[in-house]
PDB file of C-alpha atoms in Angstrom:
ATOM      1  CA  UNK A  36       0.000   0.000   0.000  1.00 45.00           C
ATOM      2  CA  UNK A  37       2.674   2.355   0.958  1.00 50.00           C
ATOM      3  CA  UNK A  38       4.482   1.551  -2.216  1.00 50.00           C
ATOM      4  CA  UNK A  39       1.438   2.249  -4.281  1.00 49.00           C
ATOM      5  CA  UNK A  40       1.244   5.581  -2.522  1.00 47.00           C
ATOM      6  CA  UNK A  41       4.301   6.506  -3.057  1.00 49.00           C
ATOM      7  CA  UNK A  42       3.956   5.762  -6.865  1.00 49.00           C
ATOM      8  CA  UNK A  43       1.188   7.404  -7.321  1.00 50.00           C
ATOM      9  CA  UNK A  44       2.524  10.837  -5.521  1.00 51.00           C
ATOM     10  CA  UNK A  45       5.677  10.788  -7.754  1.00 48.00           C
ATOM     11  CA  UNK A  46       3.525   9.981 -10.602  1.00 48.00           C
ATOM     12  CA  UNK A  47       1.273  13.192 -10.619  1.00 53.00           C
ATOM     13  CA  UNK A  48       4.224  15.187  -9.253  1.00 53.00           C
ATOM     14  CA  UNK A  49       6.065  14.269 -12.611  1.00 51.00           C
ATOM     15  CA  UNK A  50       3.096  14.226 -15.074  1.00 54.00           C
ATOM     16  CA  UNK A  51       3.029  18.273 -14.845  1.00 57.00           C
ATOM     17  CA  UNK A  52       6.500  17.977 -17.634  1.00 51.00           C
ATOM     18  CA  UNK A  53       5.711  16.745 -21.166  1.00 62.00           C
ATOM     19  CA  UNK A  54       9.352  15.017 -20.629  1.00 64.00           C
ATOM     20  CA  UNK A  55       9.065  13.303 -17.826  1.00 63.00           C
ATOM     21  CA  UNK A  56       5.369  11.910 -18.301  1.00 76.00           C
ATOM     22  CA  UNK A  57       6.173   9.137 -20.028  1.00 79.00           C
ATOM     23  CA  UNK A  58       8.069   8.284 -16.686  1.00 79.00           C
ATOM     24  CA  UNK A  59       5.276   9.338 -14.701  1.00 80.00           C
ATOM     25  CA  UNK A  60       2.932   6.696 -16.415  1.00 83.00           C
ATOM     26  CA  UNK A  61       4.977   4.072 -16.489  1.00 83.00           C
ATOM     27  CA  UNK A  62       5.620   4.444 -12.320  1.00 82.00           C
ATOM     28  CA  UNK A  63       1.414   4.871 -12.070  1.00 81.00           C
ATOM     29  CA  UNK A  64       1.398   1.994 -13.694  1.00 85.00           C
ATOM     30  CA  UNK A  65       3.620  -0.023 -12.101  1.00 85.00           C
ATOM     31  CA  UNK A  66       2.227   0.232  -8.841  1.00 83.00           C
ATOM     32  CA  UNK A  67      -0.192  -2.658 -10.252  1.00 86.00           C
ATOM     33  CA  UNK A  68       2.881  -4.987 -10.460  1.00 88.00           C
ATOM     34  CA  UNK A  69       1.697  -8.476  -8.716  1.00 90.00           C
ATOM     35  CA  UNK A  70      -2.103  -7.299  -8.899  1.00 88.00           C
ATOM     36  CA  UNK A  71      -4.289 -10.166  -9.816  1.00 89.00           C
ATOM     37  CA  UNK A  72      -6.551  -9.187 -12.928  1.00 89.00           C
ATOM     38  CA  UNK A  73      -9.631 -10.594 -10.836  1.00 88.00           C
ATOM     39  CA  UNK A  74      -8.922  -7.720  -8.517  1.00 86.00           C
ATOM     40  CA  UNK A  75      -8.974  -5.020 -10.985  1.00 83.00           C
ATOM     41  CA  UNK A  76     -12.448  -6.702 -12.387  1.00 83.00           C
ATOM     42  CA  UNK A  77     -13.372  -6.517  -8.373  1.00 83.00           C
ATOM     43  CA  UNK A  78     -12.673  -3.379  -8.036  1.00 80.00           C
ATOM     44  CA  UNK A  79     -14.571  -1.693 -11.524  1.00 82.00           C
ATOM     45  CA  UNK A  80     -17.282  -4.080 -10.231  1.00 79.00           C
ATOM     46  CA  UNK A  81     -17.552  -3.144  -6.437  1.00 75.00           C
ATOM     47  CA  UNK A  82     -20.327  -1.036  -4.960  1.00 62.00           C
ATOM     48  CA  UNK A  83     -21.238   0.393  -1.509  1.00 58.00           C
ATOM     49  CA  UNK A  84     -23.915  -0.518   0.324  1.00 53.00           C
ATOM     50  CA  UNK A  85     -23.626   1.858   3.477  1.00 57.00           C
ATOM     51  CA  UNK A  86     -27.237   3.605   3.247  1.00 56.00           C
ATOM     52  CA  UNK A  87     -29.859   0.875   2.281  1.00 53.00           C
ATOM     53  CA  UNK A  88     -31.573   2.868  -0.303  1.00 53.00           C
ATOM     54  CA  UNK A  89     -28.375   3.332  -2.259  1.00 57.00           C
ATOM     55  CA  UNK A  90     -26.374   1.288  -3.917  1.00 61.00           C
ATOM     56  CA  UNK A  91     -22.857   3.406  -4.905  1.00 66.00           C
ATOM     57  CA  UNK A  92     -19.969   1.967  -7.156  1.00 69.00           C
ATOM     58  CA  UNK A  93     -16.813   2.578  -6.144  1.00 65.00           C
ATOM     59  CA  UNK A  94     -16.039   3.803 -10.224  1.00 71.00           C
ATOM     60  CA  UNK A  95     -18.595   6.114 -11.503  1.00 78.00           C
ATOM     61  CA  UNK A  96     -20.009   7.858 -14.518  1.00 80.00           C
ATOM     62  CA  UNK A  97     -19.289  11.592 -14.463  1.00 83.00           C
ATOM     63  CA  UNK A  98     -22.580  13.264 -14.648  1.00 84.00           C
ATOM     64  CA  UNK A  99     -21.355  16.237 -16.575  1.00 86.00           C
ATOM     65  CA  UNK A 100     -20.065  14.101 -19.392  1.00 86.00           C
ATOM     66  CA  UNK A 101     -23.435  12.461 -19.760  1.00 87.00           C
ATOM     67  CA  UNK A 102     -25.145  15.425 -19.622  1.00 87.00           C
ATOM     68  CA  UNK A 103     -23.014  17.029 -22.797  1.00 88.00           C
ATOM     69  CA  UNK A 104     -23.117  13.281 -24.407  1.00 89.00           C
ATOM     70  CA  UNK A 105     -27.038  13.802 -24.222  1.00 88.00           C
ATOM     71  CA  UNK A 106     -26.749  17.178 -25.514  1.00 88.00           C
ATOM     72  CA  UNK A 107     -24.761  16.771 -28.287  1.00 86.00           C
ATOM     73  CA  UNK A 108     -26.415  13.080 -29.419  1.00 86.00           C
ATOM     74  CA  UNK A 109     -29.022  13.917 -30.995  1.00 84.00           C
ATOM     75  CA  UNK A 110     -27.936  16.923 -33.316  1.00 82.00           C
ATOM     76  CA  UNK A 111     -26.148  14.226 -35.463  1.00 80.00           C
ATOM     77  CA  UNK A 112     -27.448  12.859 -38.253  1.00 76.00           C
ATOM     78  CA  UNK A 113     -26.383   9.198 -37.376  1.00 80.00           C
ATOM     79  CA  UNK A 114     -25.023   8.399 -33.894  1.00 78.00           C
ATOM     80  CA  UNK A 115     -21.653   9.104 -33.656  1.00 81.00           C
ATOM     81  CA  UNK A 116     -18.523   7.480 -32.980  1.00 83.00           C
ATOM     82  CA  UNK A 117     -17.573   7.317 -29.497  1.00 87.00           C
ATOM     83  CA  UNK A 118     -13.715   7.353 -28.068  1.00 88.00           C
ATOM     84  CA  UNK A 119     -12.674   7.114 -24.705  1.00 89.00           C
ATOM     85  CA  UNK A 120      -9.423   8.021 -24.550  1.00 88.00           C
ATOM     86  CA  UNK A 121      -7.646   8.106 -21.075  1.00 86.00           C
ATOM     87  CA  UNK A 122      -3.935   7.967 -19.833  1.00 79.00           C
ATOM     88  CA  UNK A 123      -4.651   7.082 -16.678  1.00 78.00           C
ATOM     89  CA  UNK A 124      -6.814   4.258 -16.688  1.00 82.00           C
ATOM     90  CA  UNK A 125      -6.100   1.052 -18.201  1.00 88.00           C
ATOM     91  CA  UNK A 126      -7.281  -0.302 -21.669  1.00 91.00           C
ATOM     92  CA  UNK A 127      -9.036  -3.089 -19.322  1.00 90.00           C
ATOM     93  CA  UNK A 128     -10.577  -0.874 -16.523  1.00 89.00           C
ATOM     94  CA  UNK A 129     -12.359   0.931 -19.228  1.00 91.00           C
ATOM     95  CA  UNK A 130     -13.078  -1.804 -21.100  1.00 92.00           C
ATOM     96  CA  UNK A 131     -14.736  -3.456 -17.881  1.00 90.00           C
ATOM     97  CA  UNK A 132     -16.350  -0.521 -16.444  1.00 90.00           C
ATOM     98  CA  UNK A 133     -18.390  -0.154 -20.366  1.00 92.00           C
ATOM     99  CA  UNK A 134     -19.797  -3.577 -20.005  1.00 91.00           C
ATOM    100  CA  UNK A 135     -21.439  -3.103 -16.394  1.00 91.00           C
ATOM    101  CA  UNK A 136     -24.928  -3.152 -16.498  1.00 91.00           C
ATOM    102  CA  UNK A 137     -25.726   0.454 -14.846  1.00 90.00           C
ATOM    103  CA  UNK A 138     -23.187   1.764 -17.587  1.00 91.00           C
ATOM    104  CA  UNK A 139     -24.359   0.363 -20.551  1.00 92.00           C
ATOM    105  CA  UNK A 140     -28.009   1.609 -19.369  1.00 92.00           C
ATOM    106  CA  UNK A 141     -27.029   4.983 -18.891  1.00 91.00           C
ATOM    107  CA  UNK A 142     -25.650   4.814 -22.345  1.00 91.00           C
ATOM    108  CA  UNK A 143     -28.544   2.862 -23.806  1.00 92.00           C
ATOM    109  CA  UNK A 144     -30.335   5.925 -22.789  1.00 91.00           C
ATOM    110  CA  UNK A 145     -29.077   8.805 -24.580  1.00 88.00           C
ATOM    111  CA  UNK A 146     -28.757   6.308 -27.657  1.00 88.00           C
ATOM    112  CA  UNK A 147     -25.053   4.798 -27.651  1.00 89.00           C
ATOM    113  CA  UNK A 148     -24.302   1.423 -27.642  1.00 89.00           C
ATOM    114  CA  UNK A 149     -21.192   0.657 -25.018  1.00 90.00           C
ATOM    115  CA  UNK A 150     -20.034  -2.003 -27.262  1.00 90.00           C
ATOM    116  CA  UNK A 151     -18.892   0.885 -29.671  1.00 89.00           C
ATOM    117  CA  UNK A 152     -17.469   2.852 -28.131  1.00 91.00           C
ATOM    118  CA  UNK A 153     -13.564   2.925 -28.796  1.00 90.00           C
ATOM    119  CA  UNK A 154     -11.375   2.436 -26.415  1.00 91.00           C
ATOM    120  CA  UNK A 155      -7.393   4.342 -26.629  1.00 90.00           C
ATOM    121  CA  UNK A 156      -5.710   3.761 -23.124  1.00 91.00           C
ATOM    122  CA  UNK A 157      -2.716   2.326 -22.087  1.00 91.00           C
ATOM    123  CA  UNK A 158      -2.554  -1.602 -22.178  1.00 93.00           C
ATOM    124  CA  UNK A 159      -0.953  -3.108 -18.563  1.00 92.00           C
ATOM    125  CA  UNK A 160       1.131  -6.194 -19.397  1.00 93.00           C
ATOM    126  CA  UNK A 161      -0.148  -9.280 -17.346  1.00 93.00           C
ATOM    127  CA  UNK A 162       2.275 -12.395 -17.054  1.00 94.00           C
ATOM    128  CA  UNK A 163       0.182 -15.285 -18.131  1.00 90.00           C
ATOM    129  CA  UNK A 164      -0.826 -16.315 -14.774  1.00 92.00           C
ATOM    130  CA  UNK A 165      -3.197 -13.701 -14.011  1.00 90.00           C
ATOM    131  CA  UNK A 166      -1.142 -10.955 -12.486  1.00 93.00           C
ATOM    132  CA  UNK A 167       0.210  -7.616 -13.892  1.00 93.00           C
ATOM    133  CA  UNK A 168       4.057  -7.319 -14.462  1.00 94.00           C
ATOM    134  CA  UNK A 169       3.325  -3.156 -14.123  1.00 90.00           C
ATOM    135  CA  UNK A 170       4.520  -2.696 -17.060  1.00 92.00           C
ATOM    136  CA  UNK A 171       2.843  -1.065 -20.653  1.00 93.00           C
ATOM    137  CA  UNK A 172       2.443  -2.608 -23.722  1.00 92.00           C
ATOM    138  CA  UNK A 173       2.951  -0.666 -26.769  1.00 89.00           C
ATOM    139  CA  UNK A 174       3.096   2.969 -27.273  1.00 88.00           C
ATOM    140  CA  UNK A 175       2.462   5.009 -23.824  1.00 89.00           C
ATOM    141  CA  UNK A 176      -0.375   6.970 -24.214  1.00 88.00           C
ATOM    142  CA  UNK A 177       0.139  10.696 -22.710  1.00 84.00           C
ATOM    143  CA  UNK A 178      -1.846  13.855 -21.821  1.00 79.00           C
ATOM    144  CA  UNK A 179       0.352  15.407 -24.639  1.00 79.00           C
ATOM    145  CA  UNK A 180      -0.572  12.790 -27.394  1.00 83.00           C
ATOM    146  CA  UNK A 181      -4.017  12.018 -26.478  1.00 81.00           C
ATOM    147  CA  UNK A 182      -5.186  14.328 -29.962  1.00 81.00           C
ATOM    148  CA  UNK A 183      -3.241  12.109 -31.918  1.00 83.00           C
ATOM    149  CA  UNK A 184      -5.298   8.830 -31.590  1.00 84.00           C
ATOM    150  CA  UNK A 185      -9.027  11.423 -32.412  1.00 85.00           C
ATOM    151  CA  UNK A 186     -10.312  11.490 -35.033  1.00 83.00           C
ATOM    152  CA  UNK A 187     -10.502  14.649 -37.390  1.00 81.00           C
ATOM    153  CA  UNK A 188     -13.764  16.141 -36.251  1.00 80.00           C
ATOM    154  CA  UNK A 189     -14.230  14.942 -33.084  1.00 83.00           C
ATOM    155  CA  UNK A 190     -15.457  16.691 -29.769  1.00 85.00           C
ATOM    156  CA  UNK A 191     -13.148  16.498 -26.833  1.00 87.00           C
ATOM    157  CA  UNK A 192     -14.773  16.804 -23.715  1.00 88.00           C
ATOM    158  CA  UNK A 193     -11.528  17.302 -20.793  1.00 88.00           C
ATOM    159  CA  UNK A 194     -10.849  19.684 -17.533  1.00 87.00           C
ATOM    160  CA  UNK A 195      -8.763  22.920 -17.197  1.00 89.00           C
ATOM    161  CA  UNK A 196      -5.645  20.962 -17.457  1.00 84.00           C
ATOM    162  CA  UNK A 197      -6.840  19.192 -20.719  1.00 86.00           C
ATOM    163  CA  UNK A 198      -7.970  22.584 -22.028  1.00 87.00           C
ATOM    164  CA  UNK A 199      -4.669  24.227 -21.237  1.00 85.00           C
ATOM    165  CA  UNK A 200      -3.011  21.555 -23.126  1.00 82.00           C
ATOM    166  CA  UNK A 201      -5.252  21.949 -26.000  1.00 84.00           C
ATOM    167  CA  UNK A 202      -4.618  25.511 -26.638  1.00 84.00           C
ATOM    168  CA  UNK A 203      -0.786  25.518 -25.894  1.00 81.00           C
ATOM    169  CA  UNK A 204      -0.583  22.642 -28.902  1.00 76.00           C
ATOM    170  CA  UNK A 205      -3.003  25.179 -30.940  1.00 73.00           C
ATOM    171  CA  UNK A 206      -5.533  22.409 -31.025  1.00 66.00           C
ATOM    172  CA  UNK A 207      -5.587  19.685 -33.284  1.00 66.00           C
ATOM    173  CA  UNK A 208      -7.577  20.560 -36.738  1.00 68.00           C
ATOM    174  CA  UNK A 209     -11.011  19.832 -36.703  1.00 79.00           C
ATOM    175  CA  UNK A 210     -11.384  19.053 -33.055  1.00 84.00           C
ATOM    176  CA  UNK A 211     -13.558  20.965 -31.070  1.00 85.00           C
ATOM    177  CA  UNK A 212     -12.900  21.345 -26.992  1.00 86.00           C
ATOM    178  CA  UNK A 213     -15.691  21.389 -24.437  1.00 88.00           C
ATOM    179  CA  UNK A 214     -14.396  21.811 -20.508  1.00 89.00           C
ATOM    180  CA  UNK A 215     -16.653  19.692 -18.483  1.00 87.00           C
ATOM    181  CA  UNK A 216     -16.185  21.914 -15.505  1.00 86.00           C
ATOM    182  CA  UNK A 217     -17.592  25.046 -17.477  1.00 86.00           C
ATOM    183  CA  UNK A 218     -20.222  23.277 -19.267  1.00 83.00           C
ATOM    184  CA  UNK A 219     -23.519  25.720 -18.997  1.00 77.00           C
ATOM    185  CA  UNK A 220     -25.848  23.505 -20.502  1.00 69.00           C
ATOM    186  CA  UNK A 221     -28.067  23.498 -23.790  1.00 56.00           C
ATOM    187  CA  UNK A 222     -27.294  27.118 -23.950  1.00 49.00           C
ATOM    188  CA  UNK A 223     -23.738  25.921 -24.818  1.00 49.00           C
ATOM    189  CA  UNK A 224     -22.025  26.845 -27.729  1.00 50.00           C
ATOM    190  CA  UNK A 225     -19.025  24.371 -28.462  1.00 44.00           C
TER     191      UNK A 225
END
């Protein structure tokens, strides 16, 4: 526990340098070294029971997300694609946390299919016996290069810090940006 502390304090301390993120997810990362995959399924899967009339995962949909995802849904022609693209969470987190029932009905409801959706996040290496080595398989996906994997035309929805690193790259052709935090409603413009 300590060591996964540790990790993770050193990881966000060096994440704030283009040059040294790479680094900074690899040590995130790592802290799952000797994890059992069960355990990450366990833990996308858990919920709290501690008041009776609420059930509360420990992972959760961000309700300001949804609430642009239903906004913007239905002024295209044809649903569109989705991407989830996320440095920080593992390619099978996501993947997990899209095929649990309460997601996929959130989802279901504003008219997107969770078995769509694309997934770009970094891939944790697992040693054949059910455990994760900590390390990454194939290109390390970064706050820096996340516009690289969207596609032209897409909406990002991100944070300040996403924002920030939007601009400061001049944005990516084609891409529009919509902070989550700021988000006003249907009023909107994007």
């Amino acid at each position: 526990m300590l060591k996964s502390l540790v990790r993770g304090g050193a990881a966000m301390i060096l994440s704030r340098w283009p040059a040294w993120e790479p680094r900074a997810v690899r040590t995130a990362f790592g802290a799952f070294r000797g994890v059992e995959e069960k355990s990450l399924a366990a833990l996308v899967h858990h919920s709290s029971t501690r008041r009776r009339s609420a059930k509360r995962n420990a992972l959760s949909l961000n309700p300001a997300v949804l609430a642009i995802l239903d906004h913007l849904v239905p002024s295209f022609r044809r649903t569109p694609e989705i991407h989830v693209v996320s440095r920080g969470s593992s390619r099978d987190a996501v993947g997990q946390f899209l095929r649990r029932p309460d997601v996929r009905r959130r989802f279901h409801a504003i008219g997107i299919s969770t078995a769509s959706v694309a997934i770009h996040a970094n891939d944790m290496e697992t040693d054949g016996a059910g455990c994760y080595t900590g390390g990454i398989r194939g290109n390390i996906l970064l706050k820096f290069n996340r516009m690289d994997v969207m596609p032209e035309g897409a909406v990002f929805i991100g944070d300040d810090e996403d924002e920030i690193i939007f601009r400061r790259r001049g944005g990516k052709s084609g891409i529009r940006f919509v902070n989550w935090r700021r988000w006003k409603g249907e009023q909107q413009k994007y």
